[in-house]
Structure formats: structure tokens, C-alpha cells
Coordinates of C-alpha atoms in Angstrom, one line a residue:
M228 CA -49.3 63.7 -86.3
A229 CA -52.6 63.6 -87.8
A230 CA -54.6 66.8 -87.9
R231 CA -57.5 67.0 -85.6
R232 CA -61.0 67.5 -87.5
P233 CA -62.9 70.7 -86.8
L234 CA -66.1 69.9 -84.3
A235 CA -69.2 70.3 -85.6
K236 CA -71.5 73.0 -84.4
G237 CA -73.3 71.8 -81.1
A238 CA -70.6 68.6 -80.7
T239 CA -69.1 67.6 -77.4
P240 CA -65.1 66.6 -77.5
D241 CA -64.5 63.4 -75.9
V242 CA -61.6 64.1 -72.9
D243 CA -61.6 60.9 -70.6
S244 CA -61.7 58.0 -73.6
P245 CA -60.1 58.1 -77.1
K246 CA -63.3 56.2 -78.1
S247 CA -66.9 57.7 -77.8
T248 CA -69.0 56.5 -75.3
P249 CA -72.5 55.1 -76.0
P250 CA -75.5 56.7 -75.0
I251 CA -77.1 55.6 -72.3
S252 CA -80.1 54.5 -73.9
A253 CA -78.0 52.1 -76.2
V254 CA -76.4 49.9 -72.8
P255 CA -78.5 47.0 -73.1
A256 CA -80.2 45.8 -69.6
P257 CA -78.8 43.1 -67.5
N258 CA -80.1 39.4 -67.7
P259 CA -82.1 38.3 -64.8
P260 CA -80.0 36.4 -61.8
E261 CA -80.0 32.6 -62.1
T262 CA -80.6 30.5 -59.2
V263 CA -77.5 29.8 -57.0
S264 CA -77.4 25.6 -55.9
T265 CA -76.7 25.3 -52.2
T266 CA -75.9 21.7 -52.1
R267 CA -72.1 21.0 -51.6
K268 CA -70.7 18.9 -54.2
Q269 CA -69.5 15.3 -53.0
P270 CA -66.3 13.5 -53.8
P271 CA -66.7 10.5 -56.1
V272 CA -67.6 7.2 -53.7
E273 CA -64.0 5.1 -53.2
K274 CA -63.8 1.8 -54.9
P275 CA -63.5 -0.9 -52.2
S276 CA -60.4 -1.8 -54.0
D277 CA -59.0 1.7 -53.3
I278 CA -60.3 1.4 -49.6
R279 CA -58.3 -2.0 -49.0
R280 CA -55.1 -0.6 -50.9
R281 CA -55.1 2.3 -48.5
T282 CA -55.9 0.4 -45.1
W283 CA -53.1 -1.8 -46.2
V284 CA -50.3 0.7 -46.3
I285 CA -51.0 1.9 -43.3
L286 CA -51.0 -1.3 -41.7
S287 CA -47.9 -2.0 -43.5
F288 CA -46.5 1.1 -42.1
W289 CA -47.8 -0.1 -38.5
L290 CA -46.4 -3.4 -38.6
I291 CA -42.8 -2.2 -39.8
V292 CA -42.7 0.1 -36.7
V293 CA -44.1 -2.4 -34.3
C294 CA -42.6 -5.6 -35.7
L295 CA -39.1 -4.2 -36.6
G296 CA -38.7 -0.7 -35.5
L297 CA -39.4 -1.2 -31.9
P298 CA -37.5 -4.4 -31.4
I299 CA -34.5 -3.0 -32.6
W300 CA -34.8 0.3 -30.8
W301 CA -35.1 -1.6 -27.7
E302 CA -32.3 -3.5 -28.3
T303 CA -29.8 -0.9 -29.3
T304 CA -31.1 1.3 -26.2
T305 CA -31.7 -1.0 -23.6
I306 CA -29.0 -0.3 -20.8
Y307 CA -27.6 -3.8 -19.7
R308 CA -27.4 -4.7 -16.0
A309 CA -25.6 -7.6 -14.9
N310 CA -27.1 -9.5 -12.2
L311 CA -25.4 -8.6 -8.9
P312 CA -25.8 -10.1 -5.6
L313 CA -26.9 -7.2 -3.9
T314 CA -27.8 -8.5 -0.5
E315 CA -24.5 -10.3 0.1
M316 CA -22.5 -7.6 -1.3
L317 CA -24.5 -5.0 1.7
E318 CA -23.7 -7.8 4.3
W319 CA -20.2 -7.7 3.5
S320 CA -20.2 -4.0 3.4
D321 CA -22.2 -3.8 7.0
G322 CA -19.7 -6.8 8.7
K323 CA -22.2 -9.5 8.6
A324 CA -20.7 -11.6 6.3
C325 CA -17.4 -12.0 8.0
R326 CA -16.3 -11.8 11.9
P327 CA -12.6 -10.5 11.8
V328 CA -10.9 -13.2 13.9
F329 CA -6.9 -13.3 14.2
P330 CA -5.7 -17.0 15.4
L331 CA -2.1 -16.6 16.5
R332 CA -0.4 -19.6 17.5
I333 CA 2.1 -19.4 20.0
S334 CA 4.7 -22.1 20.3
I335 CA 6.0 -22.8 23.9
Q336 CA 9.5 -24.6 24.3
A337 CA 9.9 -26.1 27.8
N338 CA 12.7 -28.3 27.7
A339 CA 13.8 -28.6 31.1
L340 CA 10.0 -29.5 32.2
H341 CA 8.1 -33.0 31.8
E342 CA 5.8 -33.0 29.6
Q343 CA 2.9 -33.3 32.5
E344 CA 4.7 -30.1 33.8
A345 CA 4.9 -28.1 30.4
Q346 CA 0.9 -29.1 30.0
N347 CA -0.3 -28.1 33.0
L348 CA 1.6 -24.8 32.6
L349 CA 0.4 -24.2 28.9
R350 CA -3.4 -24.9 30.5
L351 CA -3.0 -22.2 33.2
T352 CA -1.3 -19.5 30.9
Q353 CA -4.2 -20.2 28.5
H354 CA -6.7 -19.5 31.3
A355 CA -4.7 -16.4 32.3
L356 CA -4.4 -15.2 28.8
D357 CA -8.3 -15.8 28.0
D358 CA -9.4 -13.7 30.9
L359 CA -6.9 -11.1 30.3
N360 CA -8.1 -10.6 26.6
D361 CA -11.0 -8.3 26.1
F362 CA -10.8 -8.7 22.4
S363 CA -12.6 -11.8 21.1
G364 CA -11.8 -11.6 17.6
H365 CA -7.7 -11.5 18.7
H366 CA -7.0 -15.2 19.5
L367 CA -3.8 -16.3 21.2
R368 CA -3.6 -19.9 20.9
L369 CA -0.4 -21.8 22.8
Q370 CA 0.8 -24.8 21.7
L371 CA 3.4 -27.2 23.5
S372 CA 6.3 -27.8 20.8
P373 CA 8.7 -30.9 21.3
P374 CA 12.3 -30.6 22.4
T375 CA 14.8 -29.3 20.1
V376 CA 18.6 -29.4 19.8
E377 CA 20.2 -26.3 21.6
H378 CA 17.1 -24.5 22.3
A379 CA 16.8 -23.6 18.7
P380 CA 13.1 -22.9 17.5
R381 CA 11.1 -25.2 15.3
E382 CA 10.7 -24.3 11.7
D383 CA 6.9 -23.3 11.6
G384 CA 5.8 -20.6 9.0
G385 CA 2.4 -20.5 11.0
T386 CA 3.7 -19.7 14.4
A387 CA 3.5 -16.2 15.2
L388 CA 6.0 -16.3 18.1
T389 CA 7.8 -18.8 19.9
I390 CA 8.4 -18.8 23.8
R391 CA 11.5 -20.8 25.3
L392 CA 11.1 -21.1 28.7
I393 CA 14.6 -21.1 30.7
P394 CA 15.3 -22.0 34.3
G395 CA 17.1 -19.2 36.0
E396 CA 17.2 -17.4 39.1
A397 CA 14.6 -14.7 38.7
T398 CA 11.4 -13.9 36.1
T399 CA 12.3 -12.4 33.3
S400 CA 11.7 -11.7 29.7
T401 CA 13.6 -11.1 26.8
L402 CA 12.5 -10.4 23.4
D403 CA 15.0 -11.5 20.5
P404 CA 15.7 -8.3 18.2
Y405 CA 16.3 -10.5 15.0
A406 CA 13.9 -13.5 15.4
P407 CA 10.2 -14.0 16.9
I408 CA 11.3 -15.2 19.9
L409 CA 11.0 -14.0 23.7
D410 CA 12.9 -15.9 26.5
I411 CA 11.5 -16.4 29.8
T412 CA 13.7 -17.4 32.5
Y413 CA 11.9 -18.5 35.6
P414 CA 12.7 -19.9 39.1
P415 CA 12.4 -23.9 39.6
N416 CA 10.0 -23.1 42.2
S417 CA 7.6 -21.3 40.1
I418 CA 6.5 -24.1 38.3
P419 CA 2.8 -25.0 39.3
S420 CA 1.8 -28.3 40.9
P421 CA -0.5 -30.6 38.9
T422 CA -3.4 -29.7 41.4
S423 CA -2.9 -25.9 41.4
S424 CA -5.5 -23.8 39.7
S425 CA -3.4 -20.8 39.2
S426 CA 0.2 -20.0 38.9
S427 CA 2.4 -16.6 39.2
L428 CA 4.5 -17.9 36.0
A429 CA 1.4 -18.7 34.0
T430 CA 0.3 -15.3 34.9
Y431 CA 3.7 -13.5 33.7
V432 CA 3.7 -15.6 30.6
A433 CA 0.0 -14.0 29.7
S434 CA 1.1 -10.4 30.8
Q435 CA 4.1 -10.9 28.4
L436 CA 2.0 -12.0 25.6
R437 CA -0.7 -9.5 25.8
S438 CA 2.3 -6.7 26.0
T439 CA 3.9 -8.0 23.0
F440 CA 0.9 -8.0 21.0
A441 CA -0.9 -5.1 22.4
E442 CA 0.0 -2.5 19.7
E443 CA -1.1 -5.2 17.0
Q444 CA -4.3 -5.2 19.2
A445 CA -4.7 -1.7 19.1
I446 CA -4.2 -0.8 15.3
I447 CA -6.7 -3.7 14.4
S448 CA -9.3 -2.3 17.2
Y449 CA -8.9 0.9 15.6
L450 CA -9.6 -0.2 12.2
L451 CA -12.7 -2.1 13.3
S452 CA -14.0 1.0 15.2
S453 CA -13.6 3.2 12.2
D454 CA -15.4 0.8 9.7
S455 CA -19.2 -0.6 9.5
V456 CA -18.5 -3.5 12.0
P457 CA -21.4 -4.3 14.1
S458 CA -20.9 -3.3 17.5
D459 CA -20.8 -6.7 19.0
H460 CA -17.8 -7.5 16.9
R461 CA -15.8 -4.5 17.6
P462 CA -13.1 -4.4 20.4
Q463 CA -14.1 -2.6 23.9
G464 CA -11.7 -0.1 25.6
L465 CA -9.6 1.8 23.1
T466 CA -8.9 4.9 25.0
P467 CA -9.4 8.6 22.9
E468 CA -5.7 9.2 23.7
A469 CA -4.8 5.9 21.6
A470 CA -7.1 6.5 18.8
E471 CA -5.8 10.0 18.6
S472 CA -2.5 8.8 18.3
L473 CA -3.4 5.7 15.7
S474 CA -5.3 8.3 13.5
K475 CA -2.3 10.5 13.4
R476 CA 0.1 7.4 12.6
T477 CA -2.7 6.2 9.7
T478 CA -2.8 9.6 8.6
R479 CA 1.0 10.0 7.9
S480 CA 1.3 6.6 6.5
L481 CA 0.6 5.8 2.4
K482 CA -2.2 4.0 1.2
Y483 CA -1.7 0.2 0.6
A484 CA -0.5 -0.5 -2.8
P485 CA 1.3 -3.4 -3.9
T486 CA 4.3 -1.8 -5.5
Y487 CA 6.2 1.4 -4.5
H488 CA 8.4 3.5 -6.1
L489 CA 11.6 4.7 -4.2
T490 CA 13.6 7.8 -5.4
F491 CA 16.7 8.7 -4.2
S492 CA 17.8 12.3 -4.8
L493 CA 21.4 13.9 -4.1
F494 CA 20.9 17.8 -4.1
T495 CA 23.6 20.1 -3.9
S496 CA 23.5 24.0 -4.1
G497 CA 27.0 24.0 -5.5
P498 CA 29.1 21.9 -8.1
L499 CA 29.9 19.3 -5.6
P500 CA 29.4 16.7 -4.8
S501 CA 29.0 15.3 -8.4
S502 CA 28.5 11.5 -7.4
W503 CA 27.5 9.5 -4.8
D504 CA 27.5 5.6 -4.0
I505 CA 23.7 5.1 -3.5
E506 CA 23.9 1.7 -5.1
A507 CA 26.1 0.3 -2.4
A508 CA 24.9 1.6 0.4
I509 CA 21.2 0.6 -0.6
D510 CA 22.8 -3.0 -0.8
E511 CA 24.2 -2.7 2.4
Y512 CA 22.3 -0.5 4.7
M513 CA 18.6 -0.8 3.3
K514 CA 18.2 -4.0 1.1
P515 CA 17.9 -6.5 3.9
V516 CA 14.5 -4.9 4.9
L517 CA 13.4 -4.2 1.6
D518 CA 13.9 -8.0 1.3
V519 CA 12.2 -8.6 4.5
L520 CA 9.3 -6.5 3.3
S521 CA 8.9 -8.0 -0.2
P522 CA 6.2 -10.6 0.8
I523 CA 3.7 -7.5 1.4
H524 CA 5.2 -4.8 -0.9
N525 CA 7.3 -4.9 -4.1
F526 CA 9.9 -1.9 -4.6
T527 CA 11.5 -0.3 -7.6
I528 CA 14.1 2.3 -6.9
D529 CA 15.7 5.5 -9.0
T530 CA 18.4 7.3 -7.8
Q531 CA 19.3 10.7 -9.2
V532 CA 22.1 13.8 -8.6
Q533 CA 21.4 17.5 -8.9
L534 CA 24.2 20.3 -8.9
Y535 CA 23.1 23.8 -8.1
A536 CA 20.0 23.2 -6.5
T537 CA 18.8 26.0 -4.3
P538 CA 16.2 25.0 -1.2
G539 CA 13.3 26.9 -0.7
V540 CA 14.6 28.2 2.5
Q541 CA 18.4 29.1 2.7
N542 CA 18.5 29.9 6.9
Q543 CA 21.3 28.2 8.3
V544 CA 18.9 27.1 11.4
L545 CA 15.6 25.7 10.1
T546 CA 12.6 26.2 12.4
K547 CA 9.4 24.2 12.0
E548 CA 7.8 26.8 9.9
D549 CA 10.5 26.4 7.5
L550 CA 10.3 22.8 6.7
S551 CA 7.2 23.1 4.6
S552 CA 8.6 25.2 2.4
F553 CA 12.1 24.1 2.2
I554 CA 11.6 21.5 -0.9
N555 CA 12.0 23.7 -4.1
A556 CA 9.1 22.1 -6.0
A557 CA 9.4 24.1 -8.9
E558 CA 13.2 23.5 -9.9
W559 CA 13.9 20.0 -8.2
P560 CA 13.4 17.4 -10.7
L561 CA 11.2 14.9 -8.3
S562 CA 10.2 12.1 -10.0
P563 CA 6.2 11.4 -10.1
S564 CA 4.7 8.1 -9.9
I565 CA 6.0 5.6 -12.2
G566 CA 3.7 3.1 -13.8
G567 CA 0.9 4.0 -11.3
A568 CA 3.1 3.2 -8.1
P569 CA 3.1 5.8 -5.3
T570 CA 6.3 7.4 -5.0
I571 CA 8.0 7.8 -1.8
N572 CA 10.8 10.5 -2.4
F573 CA 14.1 10.1 -0.5
I574 CA 16.2 13.5 -0.2
V575 CA 20.2 14.1 0.8
F576 CA 20.6 17.9 0.6
V577 CA 24.1 18.6 0.9
G578 CA 24.5 21.5 3.4
N579 CA 25.2 22.6 7.2
Q580 CA 21.9 23.6 8.2
T581 CA 20.4 22.2 11.1
I582 CA 16.6 22.2 12.3
L583 CA 15.6 23.3 15.8
T584 CA 13.4 21.5 17.5
A585 CA 12.0 21.8 21.1
P586 CA 14.4 23.0 24.4
M587 CA 16.3 20.6 26.2
E588 CA 14.9 19.7 29.9
N589 CA 16.6 20.1 33.2
T590 CA 19.5 22.9 31.7
E591 CA 20.1 26.3 33.3
T592 CA 20.5 27.9 29.9
E593 CA 18.4 27.9 27.1
T594 CA 19.5 25.1 24.8
Y595 CA 17.7 23.3 22.0
H596 CA 17.9 19.8 20.4
T597 CA 18.9 20.1 17.0
S598 CA 18.2 17.3 14.1
Q599 CA 19.7 16.6 10.5
S600 CA 16.2 15.0 8.9
W601 CA 12.3 14.9 9.0
L602 CA 9.7 13.3 7.8
I603 CA 7.0 14.3 5.1
P604 CA 3.4 12.3 5.7
Q605 CA 2.6 10.4 2.7
W606 CA 5.8 12.1 0.6
G607 CA 9.1 10.8 2.2
T608 CA 12.1 12.0 3.8
V609 CA 14.3 15.1 3.8
Y610 CA 18.1 14.6 5.4
L611 CA 20.7 17.3 5.6
L612 CA 24.0 16.4 5.3
P613 CA 27.1 18.3 6.0
L614 CA 30.3 17.6 4.0
P615 CA 33.6 19.5 3.5
A616 CA 33.4 21.9 0.3
D617 CA 35.9 20.0 -1.5
T618 CA 34.3 16.5 -1.3
T619 CA 34.0 15.3 -4.6
Q620 CA 32.0 11.9 -4.4
V621 CA 29.8 11.0 -1.5
S622 CA 31.1 7.4 -0.2
A623 CA 28.6 4.4 0.9
E624 CA 30.0 4.8 4.5
T625 CA 29.2 8.2 4.6
L626 CA 25.2 7.6 3.6
K627 CA 25.3 5.1 6.3
Q628 CA 23.3 7.2 8.5
P629 CA 21.0 8.8 5.8
L630 CA 20.2 5.4 4.7
L631 CA 19.2 3.8 8.3
T632 CA 17.1 7.4 8.6
F633 CA 15.4 6.3 5.1
T634 CA 14.9 2.7 6.3
S635 CA 13.1 3.9 9.8
H636 CA 11.1 5.9 7.9
L637 CA 10.0 3.9 5.4
L638 CA 8.4 1.5 8.2
S639 CA 6.7 4.5 9.1
L640 CA 5.3 5.4 6.0
T641 CA 4.1 1.7 5.2
G642 CA 2.6 1.9 8.8
T643 CA 4.7 -1.0 10.1
P644 CA 4.0 -1.2 13.9
Q645 CA 6.6 0.6 16.0
S646 CA 7.2 -1.7 19.0
G647 CA 8.8 -5.2 19.2
S648 CA 11.8 -6.8 17.1
L649 CA 11.7 -6.2 13.4
P650 CA 10.5 -9.8 12.7
L651 CA 7.2 -9.3 15.0
R652 CA 6.5 -5.8 13.5
L653 CA 6.3 -7.3 10.0
S654 CA 4.2 -10.1 10.5
T655 CA 2.3 -7.7 12.6
L656 CA 1.9 -5.6 9.4
A657 CA 1.2 -8.7 7.2
R658 CA -2.4 -9.2 9.3
I659 CA -3.1 -5.5 9.7
R660 CA -2.7 -5.1 5.8
S661 CA -4.6 -8.2 5.7
A662 CA -7.5 -6.9 7.7
D663 CA -7.1 -3.1 6.0
L664 CA -7.7 -4.6 2.5
L665 CA -10.8 -6.9 3.6
L666 CA -12.5 -3.9 5.0
R667 CA -11.6 -1.5 2.2
A668 CA -12.8 -4.5 -0.2
S669 CA -16.2 -4.9 1.6
S670 CA -16.8 -1.1 1.8
T671 CA -16.1 -1.1 -2.1
L672 CA -18.7 -3.9 -2.5
G673 CA -21.3 -1.9 -0.4
S674 CA -20.7 1.2 -2.3
L675 CA -21.2 -0.2 -5.7
A676 CA -24.6 -2.5 -4.2
R677 CA -25.9 0.9 -3.0
L678 CA -25.1 2.9 -6.3
A679 CA -26.6 0.1 -8.6
L680 CA -29.9 0.3 -6.1
A681 CA -30.1 4.4 -6.4
L682 CA -29.2 4.5 -10.4
P683 CA -31.4 1.9 -12.0
S684 CA -30.3 3.4 -15.2
I685 CA -26.8 3.0 -14.6
S686 CA -25.2 0.2 -16.8
I687 CA -23.6 -2.6 -15.2
P688 CA -21.4 -4.6 -17.4
E689 CA -20.9 -8.2 -17.2
R690 CA -17.2 -7.1 -16.4
V691 CA -18.6 -5.7 -13.1
A692 CA -20.4 -9.0 -12.0
D693 CA -17.2 -11.3 -12.6
G694 CA -15.8 -8.7 -10.6
V695 CA -17.9 -9.0 -7.8
S696 CA -18.1 -12.3 -7.9
K697 CA -14.2 -12.8 -7.8
T698 CA -14.0 -10.0 -4.8
M699 CA -16.3 -12.1 -2.9
T700 CA -14.6 -15.5 -3.5
H701 CA -11.1 -13.9 -2.6
L702 CA -12.9 -11.9 0.9
R703 CA -14.2 -15.3 1.7
Q704 CA -10.8 -17.1 1.7
A705 CA -9.1 -13.9 3.1
C706 CA -11.8 -14.0 6.0
D707 CA -11.1 -17.7 6.9
N708 CA -7.0 -17.3 6.9
L709 CA -6.7 -13.9 8.3
G710 CA -3.6 -15.1 10.5
G711 CA -1.3 -15.9 7.6
A712 CA 0.2 -15.1 4.7
D713 CA -2.7 -16.9 2.3
G714 CA -4.7 -14.0 3.8
L715 CA -2.8 -11.2 2.7
A716 CA -2.7 -12.4 -1.1
H717 CA -6.4 -13.0 -1.0
A718 CA -7.3 -9.8 0.6
R719 CA -4.8 -8.2 -1.9
V720 CA -7.1 -9.5 -5.0
A721 CA -10.2 -8.8 -3.6
E722 CA -9.3 -5.2 -3.4
A723 CA -7.7 -5.0 -6.8
E724 CA -11.2 -6.4 -8.2
A725 CA -13.2 -4.7 -6.1
E726 CA -11.8 -1.3 -7.3
R727 CA -11.7 -2.6 -10.7
A728 CA -15.5 -3.4 -10.6
F729 CA -16.6 0.2 -9.0
F730 CA -14.5 2.1 -11.7
E731 CA -15.4 0.7 -14.7
K732 CA -15.4 3.1 -17.4
S733 CA -18.4 2.1 -19.4
M734 CA -20.7 1.9 -15.9
V735 CA -19.2 5.4 -14.7
G736 CA -20.2 7.1 -18.3
Q737 CA -23.7 6.5 -17.6
L738 CA -24.3 8.8 -14.4
Y739 CA -24.1 11.7 -16.5
F740 CA -27.0 10.8 -18.8
P741 CA -30.6 11.1 -17.4
D742 CA -34.0 10.2 -18.7
E743 CA -34.7 13.5 -19.6
H744 CA -31.8 13.7 -21.7
K745 CA -33.3 11.0 -23.8
I746 CA -36.9 12.7 -23.9
A747 CA -35.0 15.8 -25.6
V748 CA -33.6 13.7 -28.0
Y749 CA -36.6 11.4 -29.0
I750 CA -39.0 14.1 -29.6
P751 CA -37.6 16.2 -32.6
L752 CA -36.8 12.6 -34.2
L753 CA -39.9 10.7 -33.7
G754 CA -42.4 14.0 -33.8
P755 CA -42.7 14.5 -37.6
I756 CA -42.7 10.6 -38.4
G757 CA -45.0 9.7 -35.5
I758 CA -48.0 12.3 -35.8
P759 CA -48.2 11.5 -39.3
L760 CA -48.7 7.9 -38.7
L761 CA -51.0 8.1 -35.9
M762 CA -53.1 10.7 -37.7
G763 CA -53.6 8.1 -40.6
L764 CA -54.4 5.6 -38.0
L765 CA -56.9 7.4 -36.6
N766 CA -58.4 8.7 -39.8
E767 CA -58.6 5.0 -41.1
V768 CA -60.6 4.0 -37.7
K769 CA -63.3 6.5 -37.9
A770 CA -63.7 5.6 -41.6
W771 CA -64.1 2.1 -40.9
R772 CA -66.3 3.0 -38.2
K773 CA -68.3 5.2 -40.5
R774 CA -68.3 2.5 -43.1
K775 CA -69.6 -0.2 -40.6
R776 CA -72.3 2.3 -39.2
E777 CA -73.5 2.8 -42.6
R778 CA -74.0 -0.7 -43.6
A779 CA -75.6 -1.4 -40.4
E780 CA -78.3 1.5 -41.5
K781 CA -78.6 0.1 -44.6
E782 CA -79.5 -3.6 -43.1
A783 CA -81.9 -2.1 -41.0
K784 CA -83.8 -0.3 -43.8
K785 CA -83.7 -3.3 -45.7
K786 CA -85.6 -5.6 -42.9
E787 CA -88.2 -2.7 -42.8

């Protein structure tokens, strides 16, 4: 460390800085302040080539956006809506495009009468029938059949019923249980004369025809009254009691389907019986009815056996409240719908239970009816079959009564009328199904039209338009042939096409994408791009207007 030199006498030490501060008199005086310029410095004047280049750049961006971007955006985001005949669709839905008319041809065989007498009787019967008919859509048209050998009915697929007039001692009527034939006997003195204006025989025949088709008319009346058919086309006179009964029947029956899957199940609480002759029993007792129903429905059949199956209720006597919980759905392997076809379950449970029903009338002691089966609406039937404990196999003869019960319940589940012979009931079922399908297809068209009007942003593919066109074509053909087999075929196709068009997948997906969602998607994407383009265009327009104004001022000065 360097040694400090001793301070001279009278000197002041330097504390703040290692260097000594010069005396105040030695600090030079500041220079006089300079004059600051207040004029803002302007940028250099743009060259005309630079202005043109910037203008072309901005125009190029906007040309790309307008001529290329917007068309591509419009083409890729526009919702395609095929043209639908909305007015005609609403007319079908409102019942204005088709007036349901069911023309039924009734053939009269009068081999014992002369042709003139038969024609006169037919004329009087037609007048009496028209007077009794209060439903203009249900036409019964009589026609005289030529004489046949041994009173056999002529084969005519378009005839709904054949009336055979047979001479006898009294006026009676008998409906054939196996053919659509109504036999009416009459005394010879009941034949009307050519000059008579009325006849008791004609009135009797008309009343029998009316009672034969009364249930069909009531069902069709109920279908039309529950649909949006104009009031002048609806039948009158349907009582509230009849409407309630038909409503219960409609609720019990299954919705129409071209194919039903029948599942026959044998359940037993023990190890026996372990097999059953269900195939032979179906072929013998149920197959004839399935064959008769084949023009209306197709059927697929499946069978199964389940041992050690415990029911939901194990009481010896089952009450009405026990029936709803008897089926053990958690453990019993009941087949679901296969291939989209509704399943009808027929269950045979081996057990000694009985079903307690209403008490018997006119008995001194309290006695109740018992039953072995019950029908579950829109599901199937359960039959309780008592068997000896050592039965190992259930024979086809033992299954006769269960299969007959299943057949009867199958007719109820498919909506078959309950009165009349089986052929008449099945022909009536075909006409009822035709009317039902026609009304359902028309209602679906109306729903689709109202949906297209209510949601302008919904997509309507070309497949929907094709389905609507096919539906309306088949609806027209079904409406023109409501009384025949062709009417059912066209109504079936129309209903299927209408359902397919209404539930189009690509159309339903647009229901959940409103316009607010589109705005929320476009703003974050287009905002950062659109604002610079818009501001650049505005600035360029302002600069152009400024240059134009300056040129105008220069021109004005030159003129001055």
C-alpha cells in the first residue's frame, strides 16, 4: 500500500472523490441555448410505382378472397335442400289428396231363381243396403253370379263374400266357418214380384250383410276418426263405448310390421321335462293360420328349453296382480328382436299353478273361474301347463291346447277382427292394415313437410326427395286399390319409404347445429384475417381520395 504524503499546512483533505474538485472559478460557462425547430419531419414522397404496387397487392388479396375464397366457402358450407312437394305432402297429411273408399264386391248366387227375379231381388237388396249404410266410404256392391255346379262358389279373387240363396221353409242365415260364404235360406213366397218396390227378403239380406261387416266398418271408422281426415269424410255414429273398446284393442295389438319373429319357450322349475315336440305341434296346429296370414305378415320361428327356471311369483294360485311379475326377465333368456323384426313371445311354463279370475254367477257358494293362460299386450302369451312329475318329453298332442291358445292370441296381437269366419276376418285384416298404413304414411309425409318448413337450415338430401316421390306414387296406387290385395302391397311400400325419408341420418344431424354455433366458429377464424384486409382496403381508399383531392387543388391553382 502506498504511503500517504503529509498534508501541507492549511490544505483541505479530499473526502468525496479520489480526484480533487477544481475550483468553482475554473468551471467553464455553459453555451447559449440553440433554437429548436418546431416543424415535423415528413417522410419522403412515395414513388408512383410504389403506390401502384401497394394498390395491386391489396387488390390481389381481395380478388383472391372474393373470386376464390367466397365461392369455395359458399359451396362447402351451403346446406343442400332438395325440392320437396310440400303442398302435396300437406294435402296427403290433411286427408285432402285421398278419400278412403273401400269397395267390396258381394256375389249373389241364386240358382233356383230366374234371371229376372234374381236381378229384381239384387236391385231391391242394393237399395236397402244403401239406406242402411251411414258410412259412404264403405261400399258394398252386389253382383249376380252365374249359376254354378252343386252350389260351389265361383273362384274370384276380387269378391269379398259370396251369398248363396237356397230355397227352404224359413228365412235363416249361416256363415261358413272355412270359406267366405253366407248361406241364406228363404221360403218361396218371399220372392218379390217385378213390380214391388220393397221386399222382406231383400231387407233381411241387407241386414245380414251389414252385421257381417259391422266390425270392419267400426274399426275403419275408428282409424279415420283418430286421424286428420276431414269431417265430411269421417263416418258418423261411432258410440263412445265402441270407441273405447277399439282403443283398448289397438293398444293391445302390435304395431304393423311386415315380419314378426315368434319365440316358443319351454320353462320348467326342475330337471324335467327336458324336451318337447314343438316343431310337430307348430306344423299341425299353428302352421295353417300362419300360411293364411302370409300375404299380410311373414313369420320367423325360434324355440328354446330352459330348465330350473324360477318364476317371479311361486304362489299356487295366481291373482291378477301376480301376473305382471310372474315372468322372471332377469334370469329367463327371452329372445330380443332379431333383424329388426318385433318379437312375439309364447311361453309354456310347466307347473300346477292356476289363475284366479272373476267369481262365477248364480252360485250359492263363493266359486271362482280359473284359467291357464293370459295375454300380455304387445308382448306375447304365457301358458301354465300341468304335467306329471316324471314326464321327460312333452308330446305334440299335449301341446295342442297351448298351441291353439297361442294361435288365438296371435290373431289378437296382429289386430285381427274377432267376429266372423276366419277367411272373412283375415280379408278384413288386410283392408284394415291397408287403411292403417295409408294413414300412417300420409301422417309421416305431413310431419316431414312441417319439419322442412319450420327449420330452413335443415339439410334435405336427394334421397329424401326420392323417398317422398316413391311414397306419394305408392300412396296414390294404394288409395285407388284400398279394397284389394294390391292396396296392401302399395301401402306397405309407401309406409316404409315415408319412414326411411323421415329418419334420414344426414338430415337429422342438422337439427342440433343452429346458426349461433356457426357465428361462434367463424369469428375466431376470420377475425385475425379479415381485420387487416379491411383496414388495408380502407387506408388505400383514403390515400386514393387524398391524392385525388391534391391533384384537384393543383389543377385549380394552375388555372388561377
